[in-house]
XYZ file of C-alpha atoms in Angstrom:
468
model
C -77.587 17.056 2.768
C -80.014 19.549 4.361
C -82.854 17.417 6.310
C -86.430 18.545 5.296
C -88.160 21.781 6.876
C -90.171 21.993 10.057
C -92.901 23.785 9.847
C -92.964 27.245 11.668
C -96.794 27.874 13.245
C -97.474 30.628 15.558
C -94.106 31.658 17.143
C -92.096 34.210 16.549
C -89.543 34.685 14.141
C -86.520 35.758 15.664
C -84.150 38.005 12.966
C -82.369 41.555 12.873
C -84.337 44.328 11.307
C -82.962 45.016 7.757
C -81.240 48.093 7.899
C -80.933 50.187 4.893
C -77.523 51.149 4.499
C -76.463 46.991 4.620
C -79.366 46.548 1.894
C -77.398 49.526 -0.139
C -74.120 47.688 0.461
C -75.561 44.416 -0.729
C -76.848 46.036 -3.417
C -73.813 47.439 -4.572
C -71.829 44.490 -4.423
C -74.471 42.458 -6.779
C -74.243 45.410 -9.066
C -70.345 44.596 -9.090
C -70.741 40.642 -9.755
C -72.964 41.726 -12.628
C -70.580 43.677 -14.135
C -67.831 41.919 -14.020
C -70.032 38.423 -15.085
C -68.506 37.449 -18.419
C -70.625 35.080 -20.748
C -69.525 31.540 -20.482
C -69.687 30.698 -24.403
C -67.913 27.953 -24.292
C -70.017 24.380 -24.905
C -71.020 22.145 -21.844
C -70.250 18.451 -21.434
C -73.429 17.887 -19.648
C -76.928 19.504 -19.109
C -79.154 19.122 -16.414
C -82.575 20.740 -16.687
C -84.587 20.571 -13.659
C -88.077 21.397 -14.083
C -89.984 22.600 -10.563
C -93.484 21.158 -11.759
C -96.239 23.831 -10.964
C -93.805 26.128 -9.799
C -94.908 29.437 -11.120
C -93.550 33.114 -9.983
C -95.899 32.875 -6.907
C -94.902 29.626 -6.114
C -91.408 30.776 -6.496
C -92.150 34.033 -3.690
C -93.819 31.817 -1.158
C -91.046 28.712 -1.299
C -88.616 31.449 -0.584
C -90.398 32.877 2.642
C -91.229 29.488 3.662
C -88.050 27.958 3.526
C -86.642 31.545 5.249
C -88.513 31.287 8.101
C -87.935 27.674 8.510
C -84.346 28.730 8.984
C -85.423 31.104 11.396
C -84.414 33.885 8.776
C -86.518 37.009 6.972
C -88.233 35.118 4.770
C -88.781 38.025 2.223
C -84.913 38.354 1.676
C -84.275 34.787 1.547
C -83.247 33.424 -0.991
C -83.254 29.813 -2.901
C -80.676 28.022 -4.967
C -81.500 29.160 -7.641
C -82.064 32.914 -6.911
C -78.132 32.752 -7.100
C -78.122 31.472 -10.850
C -76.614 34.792 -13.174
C -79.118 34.720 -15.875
C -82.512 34.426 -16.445
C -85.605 34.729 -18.283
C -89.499 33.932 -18.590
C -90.867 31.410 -20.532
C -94.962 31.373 -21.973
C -95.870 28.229 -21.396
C -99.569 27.950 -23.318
C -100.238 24.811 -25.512
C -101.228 24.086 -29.081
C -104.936 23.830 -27.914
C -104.949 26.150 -24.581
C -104.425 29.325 -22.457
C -103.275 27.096 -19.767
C -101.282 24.167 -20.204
C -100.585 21.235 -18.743
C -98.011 19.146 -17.143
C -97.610 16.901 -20.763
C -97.363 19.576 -23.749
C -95.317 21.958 -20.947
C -92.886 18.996 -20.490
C -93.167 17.510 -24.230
C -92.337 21.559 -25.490
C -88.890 21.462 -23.344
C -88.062 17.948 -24.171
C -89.229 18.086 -28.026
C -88.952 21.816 -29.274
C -92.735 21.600 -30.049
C -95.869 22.652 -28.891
C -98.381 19.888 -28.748
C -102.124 20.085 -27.613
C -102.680 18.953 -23.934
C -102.076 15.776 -22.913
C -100.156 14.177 -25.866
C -96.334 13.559 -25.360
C -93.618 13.760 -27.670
C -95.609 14.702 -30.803
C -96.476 17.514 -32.719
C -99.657 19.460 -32.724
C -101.124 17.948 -35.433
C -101.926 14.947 -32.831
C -105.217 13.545 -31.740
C -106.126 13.150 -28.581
C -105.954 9.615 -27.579
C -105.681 8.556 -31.366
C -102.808 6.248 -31.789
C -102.448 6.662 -35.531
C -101.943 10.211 -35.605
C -99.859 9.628 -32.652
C -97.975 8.030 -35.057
C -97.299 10.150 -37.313
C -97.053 13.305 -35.562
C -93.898 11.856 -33.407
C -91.212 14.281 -33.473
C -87.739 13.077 -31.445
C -86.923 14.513 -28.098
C -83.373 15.942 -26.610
C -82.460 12.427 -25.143
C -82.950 10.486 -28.319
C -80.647 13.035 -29.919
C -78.365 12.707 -26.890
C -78.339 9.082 -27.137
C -77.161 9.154 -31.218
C -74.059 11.413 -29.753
C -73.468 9.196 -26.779
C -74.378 10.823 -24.091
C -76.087 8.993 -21.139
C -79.342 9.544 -19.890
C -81.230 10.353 -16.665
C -84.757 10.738 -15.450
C -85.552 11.856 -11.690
C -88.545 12.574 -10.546
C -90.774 12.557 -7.078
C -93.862 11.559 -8.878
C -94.136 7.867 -10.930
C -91.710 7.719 -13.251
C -94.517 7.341 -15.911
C -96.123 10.667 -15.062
C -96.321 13.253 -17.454
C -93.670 15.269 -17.186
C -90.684 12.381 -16.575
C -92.805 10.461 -19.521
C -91.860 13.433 -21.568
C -88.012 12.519 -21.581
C -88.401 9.157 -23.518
C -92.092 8.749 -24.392
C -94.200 9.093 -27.172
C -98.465 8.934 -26.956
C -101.410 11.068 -27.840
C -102.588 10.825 -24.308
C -99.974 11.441 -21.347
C -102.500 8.624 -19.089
C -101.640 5.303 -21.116
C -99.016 4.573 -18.406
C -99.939 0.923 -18.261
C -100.727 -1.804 -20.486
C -103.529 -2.201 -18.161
C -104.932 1.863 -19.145
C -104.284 1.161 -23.100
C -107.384 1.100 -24.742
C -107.749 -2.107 -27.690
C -108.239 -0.322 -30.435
C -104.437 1.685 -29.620
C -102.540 -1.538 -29.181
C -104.532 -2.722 -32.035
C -103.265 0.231 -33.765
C -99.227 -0.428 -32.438
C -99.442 1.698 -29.763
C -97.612 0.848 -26.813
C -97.816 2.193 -22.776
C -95.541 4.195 -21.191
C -93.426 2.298 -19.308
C -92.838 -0.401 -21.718
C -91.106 3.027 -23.618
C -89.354 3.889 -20.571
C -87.414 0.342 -21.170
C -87.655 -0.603 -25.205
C -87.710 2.737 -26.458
C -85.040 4.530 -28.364
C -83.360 6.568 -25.881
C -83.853 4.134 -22.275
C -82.426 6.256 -19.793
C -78.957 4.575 -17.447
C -80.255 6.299 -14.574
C -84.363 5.814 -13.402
C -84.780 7.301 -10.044
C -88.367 7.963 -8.440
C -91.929 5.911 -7.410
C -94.364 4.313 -9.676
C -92.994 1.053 -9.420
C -96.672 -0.238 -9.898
C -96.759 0.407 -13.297
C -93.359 -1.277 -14.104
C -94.563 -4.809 -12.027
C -97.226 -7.465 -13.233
C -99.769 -8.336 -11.083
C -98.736 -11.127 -9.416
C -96.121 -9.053 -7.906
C -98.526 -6.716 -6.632
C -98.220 -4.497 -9.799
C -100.755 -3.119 -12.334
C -99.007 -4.899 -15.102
C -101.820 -7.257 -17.169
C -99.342 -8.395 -19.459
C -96.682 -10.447 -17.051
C -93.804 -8.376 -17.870
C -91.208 -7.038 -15.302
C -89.711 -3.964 -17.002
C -87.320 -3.366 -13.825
C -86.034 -6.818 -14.944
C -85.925 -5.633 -18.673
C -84.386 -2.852 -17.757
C -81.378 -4.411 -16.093
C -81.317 -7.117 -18.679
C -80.609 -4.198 -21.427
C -77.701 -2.718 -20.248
C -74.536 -3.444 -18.899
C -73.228 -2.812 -14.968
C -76.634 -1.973 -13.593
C -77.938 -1.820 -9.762
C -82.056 -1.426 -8.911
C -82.165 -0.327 -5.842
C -85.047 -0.422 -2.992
C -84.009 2.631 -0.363
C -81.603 5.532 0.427
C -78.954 3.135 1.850
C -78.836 1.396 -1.295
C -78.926 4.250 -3.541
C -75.691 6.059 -1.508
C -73.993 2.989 -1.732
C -74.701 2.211 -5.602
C -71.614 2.269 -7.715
C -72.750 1.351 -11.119
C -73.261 3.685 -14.008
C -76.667 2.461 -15.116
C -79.434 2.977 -11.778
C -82.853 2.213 -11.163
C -84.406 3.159 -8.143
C -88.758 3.247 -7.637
C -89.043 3.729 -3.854
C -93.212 3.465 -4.016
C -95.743 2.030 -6.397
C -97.384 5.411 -6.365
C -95.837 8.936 -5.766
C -93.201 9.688 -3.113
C -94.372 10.685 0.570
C -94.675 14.585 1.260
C -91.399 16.076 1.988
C -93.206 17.803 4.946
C -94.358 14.522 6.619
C -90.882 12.561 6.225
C -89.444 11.138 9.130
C -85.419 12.744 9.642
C -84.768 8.862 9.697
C -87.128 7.660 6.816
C -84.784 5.061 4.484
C -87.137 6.800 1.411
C -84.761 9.113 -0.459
C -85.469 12.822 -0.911
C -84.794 14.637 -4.389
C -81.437 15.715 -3.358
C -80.463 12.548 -2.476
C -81.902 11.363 -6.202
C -80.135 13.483 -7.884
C -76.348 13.129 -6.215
C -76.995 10.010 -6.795
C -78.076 10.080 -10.741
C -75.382 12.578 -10.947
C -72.665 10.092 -9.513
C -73.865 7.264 -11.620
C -73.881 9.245 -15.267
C -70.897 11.280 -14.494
C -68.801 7.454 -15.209
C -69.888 8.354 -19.006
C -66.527 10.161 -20.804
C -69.064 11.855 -23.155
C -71.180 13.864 -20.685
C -75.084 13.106 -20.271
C -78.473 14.994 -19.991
C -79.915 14.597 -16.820
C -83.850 15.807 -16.201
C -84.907 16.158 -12.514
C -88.526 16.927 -11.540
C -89.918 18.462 -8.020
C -93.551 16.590 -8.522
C -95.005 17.903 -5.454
C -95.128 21.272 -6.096
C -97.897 20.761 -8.593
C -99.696 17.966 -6.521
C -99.758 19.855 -3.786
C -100.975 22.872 -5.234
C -103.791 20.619 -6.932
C -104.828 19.600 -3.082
C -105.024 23.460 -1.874
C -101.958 22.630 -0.042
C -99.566 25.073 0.776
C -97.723 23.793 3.153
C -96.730 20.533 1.308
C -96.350 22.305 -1.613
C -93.678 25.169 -0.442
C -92.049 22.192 1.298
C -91.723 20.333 -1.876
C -90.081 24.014 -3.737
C -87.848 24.087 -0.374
C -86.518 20.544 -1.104
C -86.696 20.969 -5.177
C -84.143 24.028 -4.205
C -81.736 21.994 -2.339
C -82.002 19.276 -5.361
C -80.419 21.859 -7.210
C -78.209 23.121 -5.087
C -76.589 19.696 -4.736
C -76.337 19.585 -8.809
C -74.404 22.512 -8.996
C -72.229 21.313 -5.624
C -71.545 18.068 -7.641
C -71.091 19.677 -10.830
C -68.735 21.681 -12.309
C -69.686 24.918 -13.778
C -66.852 24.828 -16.316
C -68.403 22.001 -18.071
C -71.903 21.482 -16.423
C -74.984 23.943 -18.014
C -77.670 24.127 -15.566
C -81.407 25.187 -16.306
C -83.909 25.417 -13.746
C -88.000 26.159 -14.951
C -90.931 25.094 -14.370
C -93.953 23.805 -17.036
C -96.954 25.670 -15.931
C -97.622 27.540 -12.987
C -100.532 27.392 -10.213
C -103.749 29.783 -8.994
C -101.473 30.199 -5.704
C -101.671 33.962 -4.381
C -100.069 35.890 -1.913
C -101.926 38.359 -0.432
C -101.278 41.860 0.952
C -101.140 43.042 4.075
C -98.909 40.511 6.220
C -96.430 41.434 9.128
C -93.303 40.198 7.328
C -92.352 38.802 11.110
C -95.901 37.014 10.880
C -95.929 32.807 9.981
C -96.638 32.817 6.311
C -98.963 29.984 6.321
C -101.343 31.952 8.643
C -103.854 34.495 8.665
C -103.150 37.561 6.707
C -102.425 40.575 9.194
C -99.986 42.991 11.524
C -99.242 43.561 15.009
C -101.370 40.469 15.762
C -104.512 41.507 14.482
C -106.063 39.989 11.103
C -106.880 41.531 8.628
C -110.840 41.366 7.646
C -112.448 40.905 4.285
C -115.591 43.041 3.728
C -117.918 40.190 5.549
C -115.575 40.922 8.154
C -114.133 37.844 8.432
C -110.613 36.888 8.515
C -108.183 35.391 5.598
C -104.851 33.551 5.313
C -101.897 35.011 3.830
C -101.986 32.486 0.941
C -105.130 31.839 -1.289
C -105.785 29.962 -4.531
C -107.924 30.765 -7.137
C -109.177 27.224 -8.041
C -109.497 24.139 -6.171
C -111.199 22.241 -3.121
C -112.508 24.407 -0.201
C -115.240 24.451 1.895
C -117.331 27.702 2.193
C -115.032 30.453 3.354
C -115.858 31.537 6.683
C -115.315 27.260 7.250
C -111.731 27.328 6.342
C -111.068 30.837 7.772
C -112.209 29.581 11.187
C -110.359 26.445 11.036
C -107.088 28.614 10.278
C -108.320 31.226 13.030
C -109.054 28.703 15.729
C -106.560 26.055 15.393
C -103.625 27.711 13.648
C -104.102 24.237 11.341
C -101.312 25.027 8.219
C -103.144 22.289 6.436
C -106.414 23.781 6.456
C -108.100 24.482 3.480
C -107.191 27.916 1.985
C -110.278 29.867 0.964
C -110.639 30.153 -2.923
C -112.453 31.850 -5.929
C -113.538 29.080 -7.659
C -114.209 25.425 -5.734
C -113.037 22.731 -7.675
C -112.332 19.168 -6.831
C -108.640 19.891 -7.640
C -107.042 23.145 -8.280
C -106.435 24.177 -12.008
C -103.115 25.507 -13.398
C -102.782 29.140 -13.949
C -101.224 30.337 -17.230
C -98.908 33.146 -15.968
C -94.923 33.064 -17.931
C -92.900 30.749 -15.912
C -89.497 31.811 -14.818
C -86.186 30.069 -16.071
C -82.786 30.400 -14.463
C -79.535 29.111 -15.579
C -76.073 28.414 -14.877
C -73.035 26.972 -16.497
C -71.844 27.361 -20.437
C -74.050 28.994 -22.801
C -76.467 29.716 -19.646
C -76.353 33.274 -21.204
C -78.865 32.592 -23.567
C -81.353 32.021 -21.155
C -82.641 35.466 -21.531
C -85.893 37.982 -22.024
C -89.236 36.638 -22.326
C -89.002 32.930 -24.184
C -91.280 30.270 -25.471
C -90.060 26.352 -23.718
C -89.151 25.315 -27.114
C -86.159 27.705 -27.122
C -85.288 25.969 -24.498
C -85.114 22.498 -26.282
C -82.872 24.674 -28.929
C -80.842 26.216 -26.352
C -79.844 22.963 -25.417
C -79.774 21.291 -28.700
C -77.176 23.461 -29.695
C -75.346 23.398 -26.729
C -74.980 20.014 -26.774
C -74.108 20.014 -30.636
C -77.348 17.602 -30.915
């Protein structure tokens, strides 16, 4: 498995110039693959859909030049896992409610085939927000309860708690995506039958074999040093429900677990920055989550659905972080590289999106030899804005900043990657942007994955893939 980026400040990049006629012989020879590529129409075993959380087109550009020039390589030509995959589209990822989505109706629309307003989960749009009853009656089923009526297997990875929106999405119904505890429920909601999220994740219809991620909080009671009010231990429900299970605590004892059903929550909150782990740290990565998930639901003879979520791209971006947030695309891309390494492509459909995307913005005028998380510029000069002040490479358009010329001399002086990028708008926490989102897949029937798509097609792409 690939150990996690350093990060590249100041020095130079040392790479061949691109010449032209190797571009035009590169060039030519993708133009052959594509011609030759025959559509794989046959049906797929299994499906893994790996959703890059906040990972728009932008995000998409810069996590390729970062993780290029943290090889030491071009960074513009580089390419990610996924670049690789044959076919692939765009996807509009508004809600029932908004321009811009967010993390629950873009997750709930791939996992449910429906557009919901945001923050509600696994219901229709003709939910309330944060009313239980029409909660109720708006619930429409998602891809792993149909998966589980057919026998597949299920499993949810994630780098954020496994209660979070977008993993909540794969077995969770609620009008309001932040009812993750009994301790957040309101009374009038459990008065009304409502229950929190991770009592779903373990009583609901569809419990998944495999849980791998952080939020172990919410699944503890208190006097375990958990948020739980109500005394339960759903990591103990969960391994009462099933059959050959392991819960492990660390990377040693995921590699070494055996069984088919796996629980794994390696925090009570969200996973460390890829960026800041230790080569030695006994925390997993995503890669390591999913081989592992991978190993465990592959003991299934009928095949399984397996979602995977790259959290950090999205917190990250909320924080004005760029560094921590390319980092996290760099180690969502090995995550799938080490699905399709484990998989095989014969029986294995792969699809790789993302549920909304983020203000991030590359800006013009960079040296492509010059660090990307820098000041924008050529021939070591910066380039100046009209106040005549320098800018970084990479701005935002929402989020937490201090005045410009602040973060621009922090960047200038100290060559700090986790200074603040200057941005449009200051905000406490960056907003989502509403730009399509791309989609790339892999695998049988990965050649409908084309043009410009809604995320529900998605959820029918794989519906009838899987003969749901």
């Amino acid at each position: 498995m690939k150990p996690f980026l350093p990060i590249l400040l100041g020095a130079a990049l040392s790479f061949p110039p691109i010449q032209a006629q190797a571009q035009v012989q590169a060039d030519i020879a993708a133009l052959d693959a594509a011609t030759a590529l025959r559509p794989d129409t046959g049906r797929p075993k299994n499906v893994i859909l790996m959703i890059g959380d906040g990972m728009g087109i932008n995000s998409v550009t810069a996590g390729r030049i970062y993780e290029g020039q943290a090889l030491g390589e071009d960074g513009a030509s580089h390419r990610l896992s996924f670049d690789r995959f044959p076919y692939t589209a765009l996807s509009r990822t508004y809600s029932a409610d908004r321009f811009v989505t967010d993390s629950a109706n873009g997750a709930s629309a791939l996992m449910t085939g429906y557009k919901t307003i945001n923050g509600a989960i696994g219901v229709d749009d003709q939910v309330r927000a944060r009313d239980c009853a029409s909660a109720t009656a708006a619930r429409v089923p998602t891809l792993s309860e149909l998966a589980r009526a057919k026998g597949l297997a299920i499993g949810v990875v994630t780098t954020a708690p496994i209660t979070d929106a977008t993993p909540a999405a794969t077995y969770a119904h609620t009008p309001f995506r932040g009812w993750q505890s009994d301790i957040d429920m309101p009374a009038q909601a459990v008065a009304q039958g409502c229950i929190d999220i991770a009592r779903q994740l373990v009583e609901g219809e569809a419990t998944p074999e495999v849980v791998l991620g952080a939020g172990l909080a919410y699944l503890k009671p208190e006097a375990d040093g958990g948020r739980r009010k109500d005394g339960r231990d759903l990591v103990e429900a969960w391994r009462r429900r099933g059959g050959a299970s392991t819960v492990v605590s660390d990377l040693p004892g995921l590699t070494a677990s055996t069984t088919p059903r796996l629980m794994g929550l390696f925090s009570n909150g969200a996973l460390p920055a890829d960026a800041d782990r230790a080569p030695d740290s006994a925390t997993p990565r995503l890669p390591d989550m999913t081989a592992a998930a991978i190993r465990a639901l592959s003991q299934n003879p009928e095949g399984y659905l397996l979602v995977v979520e790259g959290a950090q791209i999205d917190s990250y971006h909320h924080a004005n972080d760029p560094r921590r947030a390319l980092a996290a695309v760099a180690e969502f891309s090995q995550a799938v590289d080490a699905a399709r390494r484990l998989t095989d492509p014969a029986d294995t459909l792969i699809i790789v999106t993302a549920d909304h995307s983020h203000s991030l913005v590359l800006t013009a005028g960079s040296d492509r030899k010059a660090p990307l998380l820098g000041l924008a510029g050529a021939n070591g000069a910066p380039n100046k804005a009209l106040d005549d002040a320098p800018y970084p490479t990479l701005i935002y358009g929402t989020g937490p900043s201090p005045t410009r010329p602040q973060a621009v001399a922090r960047a200038d002086e100290s060559s700090d990657a986790d200074a603040l990028r200057s941005v449009a708008v200051p905000l406490s926490s960056a907003g989502h942007a509403g730009e399509d989102v791309p989609v790339y897949a892999d695998g049988p029937q990965a050649y409908l994955v084309r043009g410009v798509i809604e995320p529900t097609y998605v959820f029918q792409l794989i519906r009838r893939a899987l003969s749901l």
